[in-house]
């Protein structure tokens, strides 16, 4: 029977092995290593699944943060409060839902109160000064709320300066107002919107003219015009009108040519020279026709102009003849005909001596052919238009590979047709000195506009999430192959030692003790618990280590059994 031989010297203690060869220590170390590995793996997993947090609203006070956190907790939206700034943050993919939840509850709410501040009990000892101050504060808050409802405006503040009325002075100082606007990112206010804000404030305050309302944005720029008739205001309006007219022409050219050339293949610039001078013209013209009768009045009485006039002249035979009567009548009518031929003259014939008992009166008024013209030209008359159009090469069909279309230059006929279309779009007038130039050149597609370039990969939230997951998985694999696997090998496999064969003399009747590194438990446990494979491995190791001693042991066994 073979037993385990204890070492008889201090040097023989080395053959017992290391601490990891003790079963209890090995099991405890294995459990600790497995627990640490699982904890580290779980931490990496949750780290990869952890979303990015962004602030819901900036600048919330402590009370608003507490109310918002309760609402988000009730809506089951994860959130956290940043320890450095105290801001309330939620995951990126739930920012919209969080803001809608807070907006439905009226958050974030402004601390300033409007007319609701004067609805409560004012107290018995409140002075008139305090009442006026509260009323003015409430009026400012209500105006700020109204202005903040405009789409480009994020926040507004209104300051009113209302002088105290007095019964001892006839001339009171008019009120004034200042409006500070915080515009949203990328938003601007047109001049019409600024004028609307000015008139809104002026109409809400008694004795407040629009000229005494000042509007400023968050950058300190003056948005309102104190004097609309000043040279600067007029110049700004003229410049805006000119730029709008140029933008209209550019839009016309692009909308007209892009269906023919393709989107993004037309670049147009238009310069409009406008005349803003106000001119008035009055003209008076006389026509070719003269001596036109405007009015005529004739008055006759008696039997004037009868065929047989009564006898006239000296009684006798000479006065009764017809020749004497006919010569007297033309001589009497000659002055009337001379007066009728003069322009712009009035002819009047008094009592005629041709006939006896009656009288004749004639009045004629003459007018000239005259034309009066009064012309007033409105400012903003287009004096000259200059247009420059650059057209890219157009596709010439699909290439042989079928991947990228080929490009071709425009022909002279196509350029002439495009030039004609541009002239019609801008209202070309050669007498006015208009110029239209159309050039065909290939566009440089490689150099993109910085605004059109895609953001870098590391700025894409989805790319960052995928990269985090990949890094987490890689860290888990590195942990398994570099830490966990070698540790398991060290715990499971004992320290490899050279096989030793202890030979004892037969007379002492002490059995031989064999140990091998492949059978770690055999060096500690009794040989009775060793299986056949372990015994076979021990024998092979002993033969390979010291064949002579094994042969001597086998010889002794044979002699003892013999």
Coordinates of C-alpha atoms in Angstrom, one line a residue:
X1 CA 0.0 0.0 0.0
X2 CA 1.3 3.4 -0.9
X3 CA 1.0 6.4 1.3
X4 CA 2.0 10.1 1.1
X5 CA 5.5 10.6 2.6
X6 CA 6.0 13.8 4.6
X7 CA 9.2 15.7 4.1
X8 CA 11.8 15.2 6.7
X9 CA 13.7 18.5 6.0
X10 CA 12.9 22.2 5.5
X11 CA 13.9 21.9 1.8
X12 CA 11.3 19.3 1.3
X13 CA 8.4 21.7 2.2
X14 CA 8.8 23.1 -1.3
X15 CA 7.4 19.9 -2.7
X16 CA 4.0 20.6 -1.0
X17 CA 3.1 23.2 -3.6
X18 CA 1.8 26.8 -3.4
X19 CA -1.2 28.2 -1.6
X20 CA -3.4 27.7 -4.6
X21 CA -2.9 24.0 -4.3
X22 CA -5.0 24.0 -1.1
X23 CA -8.7 23.2 -2.1
X24 CA -10.4 25.7 0.2
X25 CA -8.2 28.6 -0.9
X26 CA -8.6 27.7 -4.5
X27 CA -12.4 27.6 -4.3
X28 CA -12.5 30.9 -2.4
X29 CA -10.2 32.6 -5.0
X30 CA -12.3 31.2 -7.8
X31 CA -15.5 32.6 -6.3
X32 CA -13.9 36.0 -5.7
X33 CA -12.6 36.2 -9.3
X34 CA -15.9 35.1 -10.8
X35 CA -17.8 37.7 -8.7
X36 CA -15.4 40.5 -9.7
X37 CA -15.5 39.6 -13.3
X38 CA -19.3 39.5 -13.3
X39 CA -19.5 42.9 -11.5
X40 CA -17.1 44.4 -14.0
X41 CA -19.0 43.0 -17.0
X42 CA -22.3 44.3 -15.6
X43 CA -20.8 47.8 -15.2
X44 CA -19.5 47.7 -18.7
X45 CA -22.9 46.6 -20.0
X46 CA -24.8 49.4 -18.2
X47 CA -22.2 51.9 -19.3
X48 CA -22.8 51.0 -22.9
X49 CA -26.5 51.2 -22.4
X50 CA -26.4 54.5 -20.6
X51 CA -27.9 57.3 -22.8
X52 CA -26.6 60.9 -23.2
X53 CA -28.3 63.4 -21.0
X54 CA -29.1 67.0 -22.1
X55 CA -30.7 69.8 -20.2
X56 CA -34.5 70.2 -20.6
X57 CA -34.6 73.9 -19.8
X58 CA -31.7 76.1 -18.9
X59 CA -31.9 78.6 -16.0
X60 CA -34.6 76.9 -13.9
X61 CA -34.7 77.9 -10.2
X62 CA -34.8 75.3 -7.4
X63 CA -38.6 75.4 -7.1
X64 CA -39.1 74.8 -10.8
X65 CA -36.6 72.0 -10.8
X66 CA -38.4 70.3 -7.9
X67 CA -41.8 70.6 -9.7
X68 CA -40.4 69.4 -13.0
X69 CA -38.7 66.4 -11.4
X70 CA -42.0 65.3 -9.8
X71 CA -43.8 65.6 -13.2
X72 CA -41.0 63.6 -15.0
X73 CA -41.1 61.0 -12.2
X74 CA -44.9 60.6 -12.7
X75 CA -44.5 60.4 -16.5
X76 CA -41.8 57.7 -16.0
X77 CA -39.2 59.7 -17.9
X78 CA -35.6 59.2 -16.5
X79 CA -33.9 62.3 -15.4
X80 CA -31.0 63.5 -13.4
X81 CA -29.9 66.7 -11.7
X82 CA -26.4 67.8 -12.7
X83 CA -24.3 68.3 -9.5
X84 CA -22.2 71.1 -11.0
X85 CA -25.0 73.4 -12.4
X86 CA -28.2 72.0 -10.9
X87 CA -29.8 71.7 -14.3
X88 CA -32.4 69.1 -15.0
X89 CA -31.3 66.7 -17.7
X90 CA -33.1 63.9 -19.5
X91 CA -32.0 61.4 -22.2
X92 CA -31.5 62.7 -25.7
X93 CA -34.3 60.6 -27.2
X94 CA -36.8 61.8 -24.7
X95 CA -36.2 65.6 -24.7
X96 CA -39.4 66.3 -26.7
X97 CA -41.6 64.2 -24.5
X98 CA -40.1 65.8 -21.4
X99 CA -40.7 69.3 -22.7
X100 CA -44.2 68.5 -23.7
X101 CA -44.9 67.1 -20.2
X102 CA -43.6 70.2 -18.5
X103 CA -45.3 72.6 -20.9
X104 CA -48.7 70.9 -20.2
X105 CA -48.2 71.7 -16.6
X106 CA -47.2 75.3 -17.3
X107 CA -43.5 74.8 -16.7
X108 CA -41.1 76.6 -16.9
X109 CA -43.3 79.4 -15.4
X110 CA -42.1 82.9 -15.0
X111 CA -41.9 84.2 -11.5
X112 CA -43.2 87.6 -12.6
X113 CA -46.9 88.0 -12.1
X114 CA -49.2 90.3 -14.1
X115 CA -52.6 91.5 -13.1
X116 CA -53.0 88.5 -10.9
X117 CA -50.6 90.3 -8.5
X118 CA -53.2 92.9 -7.7
X119 CA -56.2 90.6 -7.5
X120 CA -55.4 89.5 -4.0
X121 CA -55.8 91.4 -0.7
X122 CA -53.7 94.5 -0.8
X123 CA -53.8 95.1 2.9
X124 CA -55.2 97.9 4.8
X125 CA -52.1 100.1 5.1
X126 CA -51.1 100.0 1.4
X127 CA -50.2 103.5 0.1
X128 CA -51.0 104.9 -3.2
X129 CA -47.4 104.8 -4.3
X130 CA -47.3 101.0 -3.7
X131 CA -50.6 100.6 -5.6
X132 CA -49.2 102.6 -8.6
X133 CA -46.0 100.6 -8.6
X134 CA -47.8 97.3 -8.5
X135 CA -50.1 98.5 -11.4
X136 CA -47.1 99.5 -13.5
X137 CA -45.3 96.2 -12.8
X138 CA -48.4 94.3 -13.7
X139 CA -48.8 96.3 -16.9
X140 CA -45.1 95.7 -17.9
X141 CA -45.5 91.9 -17.2
X142 CA -48.7 91.7 -19.3
X143 CA -47.0 93.5 -22.2
X144 CA -44.0 91.2 -22.0
X145 CA -46.2 88.1 -22.1
X146 CA -48.0 89.4 -25.1
X147 CA -44.8 90.2 -27.0
X148 CA -43.3 86.8 -26.0
X149 CA -46.1 85.0 -27.9
X150 CA -44.6 86.1 -31.2
X151 CA -42.9 83.2 -32.9
X152 CA -39.4 84.7 -33.3
X153 CA -39.3 86.0 -29.7
X154 CA -38.2 83.8 -26.9
X155 CA -38.4 86.2 -24.0
X156 CA -39.3 89.9 -23.7
X157 CA -39.0 92.6 -21.0
X158 CA -40.8 95.9 -21.0
X159 CA -39.9 99.0 -19.0
X160 CA -42.4 101.8 -18.8
X161 CA -41.7 105.4 -17.7
X162 CA -45.0 107.0 -17.0
X163 CA -44.8 110.5 -15.4
X164 CA -47.1 111.3 -12.6
X165 CA -50.0 113.6 -13.7
X166 CA -50.4 116.9 -12.0
X167 CA -53.3 119.3 -11.9
X168 CA -51.0 122.3 -11.4
X169 CA -49.3 122.1 -14.8
X170 CA -50.8 122.3 -18.3
X171 CA -47.9 120.6 -20.1
X172 CA -47.4 117.0 -19.0
X173 CA -44.4 115.0 -20.1
X174 CA -45.4 112.1 -22.4
X175 CA -44.8 108.6 -21.4
X176 CA -42.0 106.4 -22.9
X177 CA -41.3 102.7 -23.1
X178 CA -38.3 100.4 -23.7
X179 CA -38.6 96.8 -25.0
X180 CA -35.8 94.3 -24.7
X181 CA -36.2 91.2 -26.9
X182 CA -34.4 87.9 -26.7
X183 CA -34.8 86.2 -30.1
X184 CA -34.7 82.5 -30.8
X185 CA -31.6 81.0 -32.3
X186 CA -31.5 81.7 -36.1
X187 CA -34.6 84.0 -36.0
X188 CA -34.9 87.6 -37.0
X189 CA -37.5 90.3 -36.9
X190 CA -38.6 92.1 -40.0
X191 CA -39.2 95.8 -39.9
X192 CA -42.9 95.3 -40.1
X193 CA -42.9 93.1 -37.0
X194 CA -40.8 95.6 -35.1
X195 CA -43.3 98.3 -36.1
X196 CA -46.1 96.1 -34.9
X197 CA -44.4 95.7 -31.5
X198 CA -44.0 99.5 -31.3
X199 CA -47.6 100.2 -32.0
X200 CA -48.8 97.5 -29.7
X201 CA -46.9 99.1 -26.7
X202 CA -47.9 102.6 -27.8
X203 CA -51.6 101.6 -28.0
X204 CA -51.6 100.0 -24.5
X205 CA -50.3 103.1 -22.6
X206 CA -52.2 106.4 -22.5
X207 CA -50.3 109.4 -24.0
X208 CA -47.5 107.2 -25.4
X209 CA -46.6 108.2 -29.0
X210 CA -44.9 105.4 -31.1
X211 CA -41.8 107.7 -31.5
X212 CA -41.0 107.2 -27.8
X213 CA -41.0 103.4 -27.9
X214 CA -37.5 101.8 -28.2
X215 CA -37.0 98.2 -29.2
X216 CA -33.6 96.5 -28.6
X217 CA -32.5 92.9 -29.1
X218 CA -30.2 90.8 -26.9
X219 CA -27.2 91.9 -28.8
X220 CA -27.8 95.6 -28.1
X221 CA -28.9 96.4 -31.7
X222 CA -31.6 99.1 -32.2
X223 CA -34.5 97.6 -34.0
X224 CA -36.9 100.5 -34.0
X225 CA -36.5 103.8 -35.8
X226 CA -37.0 106.8 -33.6
X227 CA -37.5 109.1 -36.6
X228 CA -38.9 107.3 -39.6
X229 CA -38.3 110.4 -41.8
X230 CA -34.6 110.7 -41.0
X231 CA -32.0 110.2 -43.7
X232 CA -30.8 106.9 -42.1
X233 CA -34.3 105.4 -42.0
X234 CA -35.1 106.5 -45.5
X235 CA -31.7 105.0 -46.7
X236 CA -32.4 101.7 -44.9
X237 CA -35.8 101.4 -46.5
X238 CA -34.4 102.2 -50.0
X239 CA -31.7 99.6 -49.5
X240 CA -34.2 97.0 -48.4
X241 CA -36.4 97.7 -51.4
X242 CA -33.5 97.4 -53.8
X243 CA -32.4 94.1 -52.2
X244 CA -35.9 92.7 -52.3
X245 CA -36.2 93.6 -56.0
X246 CA -32.9 91.8 -56.8
X247 CA -34.0 88.8 -54.8
X248 CA -37.2 88.6 -56.8
X249 CA -35.3 88.7 -60.1
X250 CA -32.9 86.0 -58.9
X251 CA -35.8 83.7 -57.8
X252 CA -37.5 84.2 -61.2
X253 CA -34.3 83.2 -63.1
X254 CA -33.7 80.1 -61.0
X255 CA -37.3 78.9 -61.1
X256 CA -37.3 79.4 -64.9
X257 CA -34.0 77.6 -65.7
X258 CA -33.8 74.8 -63.1
X259 CA -36.5 72.7 -64.8
X260 CA -34.4 72.8 -67.9
X261 CA -30.9 72.4 -66.5
X262 CA -31.6 70.5 -63.3
X263 CA -31.6 71.6 -59.6
X264 CA -28.4 73.2 -58.4
X265 CA -27.0 73.9 -61.9
X266 CA -27.9 77.6 -62.1
X267 CA -26.2 80.5 -60.2
X268 CA -27.7 84.0 -60.8
X269 CA -26.9 87.4 -59.5
X270 CA -28.9 90.5 -60.4
X271 CA -27.9 94.2 -59.7
X272 CA -30.8 96.7 -59.9
X273 CA -30.1 100.4 -60.1
X274 CA -33.1 102.3 -58.7
X275 CA -34.0 106.0 -58.8
X276 CA -35.6 107.1 -55.5
X277 CA -35.9 110.8 -56.5
X278 CA -39.4 112.3 -56.3
X279 CA -40.2 114.4 -59.4
X280 CA -43.2 116.4 -60.3
X281 CA -43.9 117.8 -63.8
X282 CA -46.6 120.2 -65.0
X283 CA -46.9 121.0 -68.7
X284 CA -49.3 123.1 -70.9
X285 CA -49.6 122.4 -74.6
X286 CA -51.5 124.2 -77.4
X287 CA -52.9 122.2 -80.2
X288 CA -52.8 123.0 -83.9
X289 CA -56.5 124.1 -84.1
X290 CA -57.2 127.8 -83.5
X291 CA -60.3 129.9 -83.4
X292 CA -62.6 127.4 -82.0
X293 CA -66.0 128.8 -81.1
X294 CA -66.7 128.2 -77.4
X295 CA -70.1 130.0 -77.2
X296 CA -72.2 132.2 -79.4
X297 CA -75.2 134.5 -78.5
X298 CA -77.4 136.3 -81.1
X299 CA -80.3 138.7 -80.3
X300 CA -82.6 140.2 -83.0
X301 CA -85.8 142.2 -82.7
X302 CA -88.2 143.8 -85.3
X303 CA -88.2 142.8 -88.9
X304 CA -84.5 143.0 -89.5
X305 CA -83.2 141.1 -92.5
X306 CA -86.6 141.2 -94.3
X307 CA -86.6 141.0 -98.1
X308 CA -88.3 144.4 -98.5
X309 CA -86.9 146.9 -96.1
X310 CA -88.9 150.1 -95.4
X311 CA -88.1 153.3 -97.2
X312 CA -85.1 155.2 -95.8
X313 CA -83.1 158.3 -96.5
X314 CA -84.0 161.7 -98.0
X315 CA -87.5 161.6 -99.5
X316 CA -87.2 161.6 -103.2
X317 CA -86.6 159.3 -106.1
X318 CA -83.0 158.4 -105.3
X319 CA -83.7 156.9 -101.9
X320 CA -86.5 154.7 -103.2
X321 CA -84.3 152.8 -105.7
X322 CA -83.0 149.3 -104.7
X323 CA -79.3 150.1 -105.5
X324 CA -79.0 152.6 -102.7
X325 CA -80.4 150.3 -100.1
X326 CA -78.1 147.4 -101.0
X327 CA -75.0 149.5 -100.8
X328 CA -75.8 150.8 -97.4
X329 CA -76.4 147.4 -95.7
X330 CA -72.9 145.9 -96.5
X331 CA -71.1 148.9 -95.2
X332 CA -73.0 148.7 -91.9
X333 CA -72.2 144.9 -91.4
X334 CA -68.4 145.2 -92.2
X335 CA -67.3 146.1 -88.6
X336 CA -69.2 143.1 -87.2
X337 CA -67.4 140.6 -89.6
X338 CA -64.0 142.1 -88.8
X339 CA -64.6 141.6 -85.1
X340 CA -65.7 138.0 -85.6
X341 CA -62.5 136.9 -87.3
X342 CA -60.2 137.9 -84.4
X343 CA -59.3 135.0 -82.0
X344 CA -60.4 135.2 -78.3
X345 CA -62.5 138.2 -79.1
X346 CA -66.1 139.0 -78.4
X347 CA -68.2 140.5 -81.2
X348 CA -71.2 142.6 -80.4
X349 CA -73.3 144.5 -83.0
X350 CA -75.6 147.2 -81.7
X351 CA -78.7 148.6 -83.2
X352 CA -78.5 148.5 -87.0
X353 CA -79.6 151.2 -89.2
X354 CA -80.4 148.8 -92.0
X355 CA -84.0 148.3 -90.9
X356 CA -86.2 150.6 -89.1
X357 CA -88.0 149.5 -86.0
X358 CA -85.8 146.5 -84.7
X359 CA -82.2 145.9 -83.3
X360 CA -79.6 143.1 -83.6
X361 CA -76.9 141.9 -81.0
X362 CA -74.3 139.1 -81.6
X363 CA -71.8 137.7 -79.0
X364 CA -69.1 135.0 -79.9
X365 CA -66.5 133.5 -77.5
X366 CA -63.4 131.8 -79.0
X367 CA -61.0 129.2 -77.2
X368 CA -57.6 127.9 -78.1
X369 CA -56.6 124.0 -78.2
X370 CA -54.7 123.9 -74.9
X371 CA -53.7 120.7 -72.8
X372 CA -52.6 120.9 -69.1
X373 CA -50.6 117.9 -67.7
X374 CA -49.4 117.3 -64.1
X375 CA -47.2 114.3 -63.5
X376 CA -45.7 113.0 -60.2
X377 CA -43.3 110.0 -60.4
X378 CA -43.2 107.7 -57.4
X379 CA -39.8 106.9 -55.9
X380 CA -38.2 103.5 -56.6
X381 CA -38.2 103.7 -60.4
X382 CA -35.9 101.1 -61.9
X383 CA -33.1 102.8 -63.9
X384 CA -31.0 99.9 -65.0
X385 CA -30.9 96.1 -64.6
X386 CA -27.7 94.0 -64.8
X387 CA -28.0 90.2 -64.7
X388 CA -25.2 87.6 -64.7
X389 CA -26.1 83.9 -65.0
X390 CA -23.7 81.0 -64.6
X391 CA -25.0 77.6 -65.9
X392 CA -23.4 74.3 -65.2
X393 CA -22.9 71.5 -67.8
X394 CA -26.0 69.5 -68.3
X395 CA -26.2 65.6 -68.1
X396 CA -25.5 63.9 -71.5
X397 CA -26.9 60.5 -70.5
X398 CA -25.7 57.5 -68.5
X399 CA -22.1 56.4 -69.0
X400 CA -21.1 52.9 -70.1
X401 CA -20.6 51.7 -66.5
X402 CA -24.0 53.1 -65.5
X403 CA -22.7 54.7 -62.3
X404 CA -22.1 58.4 -63.0
X405 CA -23.8 60.5 -65.7
X406 CA -21.7 62.2 -68.2
X407 CA -21.7 66.0 -68.6
X408 CA -21.7 68.1 -71.7
X409 CA -21.4 71.8 -72.4
X410 CA -24.2 73.9 -73.7
X411 CA -24.4 74.8 -77.3
X412 CA -24.5 78.3 -78.7
X413 CA -28.2 77.9 -79.5
X414 CA -29.0 76.8 -76.0
X415 CA -27.1 79.7 -74.5
X416 CA -29.0 82.1 -76.8
X417 CA -32.3 80.6 -75.7
X418 CA -31.3 80.8 -72.0
X419 CA -30.3 84.5 -72.5
X420 CA -33.6 85.2 -74.1
X421 CA -35.5 83.7 -71.2
X422 CA -33.5 85.6 -68.7
X423 CA -34.2 88.9 -70.6
X424 CA -37.9 88.2 -70.5
X425 CA -37.7 87.3 -66.8
X426 CA -36.1 90.6 -65.7
X427 CA -38.0 92.8 -68.1
X428 CA -35.0 93.6 -70.4
X429 CA -35.1 97.1 -71.9
X430 CA -32.3 98.0 -74.3
X431 CA -33.1 101.8 -74.2
X432 CA -32.7 101.7 -70.5
X433 CA -29.2 100.2 -70.8
X434 CA -29.9 96.8 -69.3
X435 CA -27.3 94.1 -69.6
X436 CA -27.7 90.3 -69.4
X437 CA -24.8 87.9 -69.5
X438 CA -25.1 84.1 -69.6
X439 CA -21.9 81.9 -69.3
X440 CA -21.6 78.1 -69.3
X441 CA -18.9 76.6 -67.1
X442 CA -18.6 73.4 -65.1
X443 CA -19.2 73.7 -61.4
X444 CA -16.6 72.5 -58.9
X445 CA -18.5 69.8 -57.1
X446 CA -15.6 68.7 -54.9
X447 CA -15.6 71.9 -52.7
X448 CA -18.9 71.8 -50.8
X449 CA -20.3 74.6 -48.8
X450 CA -19.3 74.2 -45.1
X451 CA -23.0 74.5 -44.2
X452 CA -23.9 71.6 -46.6
X453 CA -21.1 69.3 -45.3
X454 CA -22.2 66.4 -43.1
X455 CA -21.1 66.7 -39.5
X456 CA -18.2 64.6 -38.3
X457 CA -18.9 61.0 -37.3
X458 CA -18.0 61.7 -33.6
X459 CA -20.6 64.4 -33.5
X460 CA -23.4 62.0 -34.5
X461 CA -25.3 60.8 -31.4
X462 CA -26.1 57.4 -33.1
X463 CA -22.4 56.9 -34.0
X464 CA -21.4 57.7 -30.4
X465 CA -23.9 55.1 -29.1
X466 CA -22.6 52.5 -31.5
X467 CA -19.0 53.3 -30.6
X468 CA -19.8 53.0 -26.9
X469 CA -21.4 49.6 -27.4
X470 CA -18.4 48.4 -29.5
X471 CA -15.9 49.6 -26.9
X472 CA -17.9 47.9 -24.1
X473 CA -17.9 44.6 -26.0
X474 CA -14.2 44.9 -26.7
X475 CA -13.5 45.6 -23.1
X476 CA -15.5 42.6 -22.0
X477 CA -13.5 40.4 -24.5
X478 CA -10.2 41.8 -23.3
X479 CA -11.2 41.1 -19.7
X480 CA -12.2 37.5 -20.4
X481 CA -9.0 36.6 -22.4
X482 CA -6.5 38.6 -20.4
X483 CA -7.8 38.4 -16.8
X484 CA -10.4 35.7 -16.4
X485 CA -9.0 32.9 -18.5
X486 CA -5.4 33.1 -17.1
X487 CA -6.8 33.3 -13.6
X488 CA -8.9 30.2 -14.1
X489 CA -5.9 28.4 -15.4
X490 CA -3.9 29.3 -12.4
X491 CA -6.6 28.2 -10.0
X492 CA -7.5 25.0 -11.7
X493 CA -4.1 23.8 -12.7
X494 CA -1.5 23.2 -9.9
X495 CA 2.1 24.2 -10.1
X496 CA 4.0 21.9 -12.4
X497 CA 6.7 20.1 -10.5
X498 CA 9.1 17.4 -11.5
X499 CA 7.9 13.9 -10.7
X500 CA 9.7 12.4 -7.7
X501 CA 10.0 8.8 -6.8
X502 CA 10.7 8.0 -3.2
X503 CA 12.4 4.7 -2.9
X504 CA 12.8 3.0 0.4
X505 CA 14.6 -0.1 1.4
X506 CA 12.6 -3.2 1.4
X507 CA 13.6 -4.0 5.0
X508 CA 11.9 -0.8 6.3
X509 CA 8.6 -1.9 4.7
X510 CA 7.8 1.8 3.8
X511 CA 5.9 2.1 0.5
X512 CA 7.0 4.4 -2.4
X513 CA 5.4 7.8 -2.8
X514 CA 5.0 9.1 -6.3
X515 CA 3.8 12.6 -7.2
X516 CA 3.2 14.3 -10.5
X517 CA 2.0 17.8 -11.5
X518 CA -0.8 16.4 -13.7
X519 CA -2.4 14.9 -10.6
X520 CA -2.4 17.6 -8.0
X521 CA -4.8 16.0 -5.7
X522 CA -2.7 12.7 -5.7
X523 CA 0.1 14.5 -3.8
X524 CA -2.3 15.4 -1.0
X525 CA -4.9 12.8 -1.0
X526 CA -4.4 9.1 -0.4
X527 CA -3.7 6.8 -3.3
X528 CA -7.0 5.0 -2.6
X529 CA -8.9 7.9 -4.0
X530 CA -6.9 8.1 -7.2
X531 CA -8.5 6.8 -10.4
X532 CA -6.9 4.7 -13.0
X533 CA -6.0 7.6 -15.3
X534 CA -4.3 9.5 -12.5
X535 CA -2.3 6.4 -11.5
X536 CA -1.3 5.8 -15.1
X537 CA -0.2 9.4 -15.5
X538 CA 1.9 9.1 -12.3
X539 CA 3.6 6.0 -13.6
X540 CA 4.4 7.6 -17.0
X541 CA 5.8 10.6 -15.3
X542 CA 8.0 8.5 -13.1
X543 CA 9.3 6.5 -16.0
X544 CA 10.1 9.6 -18.0
X545 CA 11.8 11.2 -15.0
X546 CA 14.0 8.4 -13.7
X547 CA 13.7 5.2 -15.5
X548 CA 16.5 3.3 -13.5
X549 CA 14.7 3.9 -10.2
X550 CA 11.4 2.8 -11.6
X551 CA 13.0 -0.3 -12.9
X552 CA 14.6 -1.0 -9.5
X553 CA 11.1 -0.5 -7.8
X554 CA 9.5 -2.9 -10.2
X555 CA 12.3 -5.4 -9.7
X556 CA 11.8 -5.2 -5.9
X557 CA 8.0 -5.7 -6.3
X558 CA 8.6 -8.8 -8.5
X559 CA 11.1 -10.3 -6.0
X560 CA 8.8 -9.6 -3.0
X561 CA 5.9 -11.2 -4.8
X562 CA 8.0 -14.1 -6.1

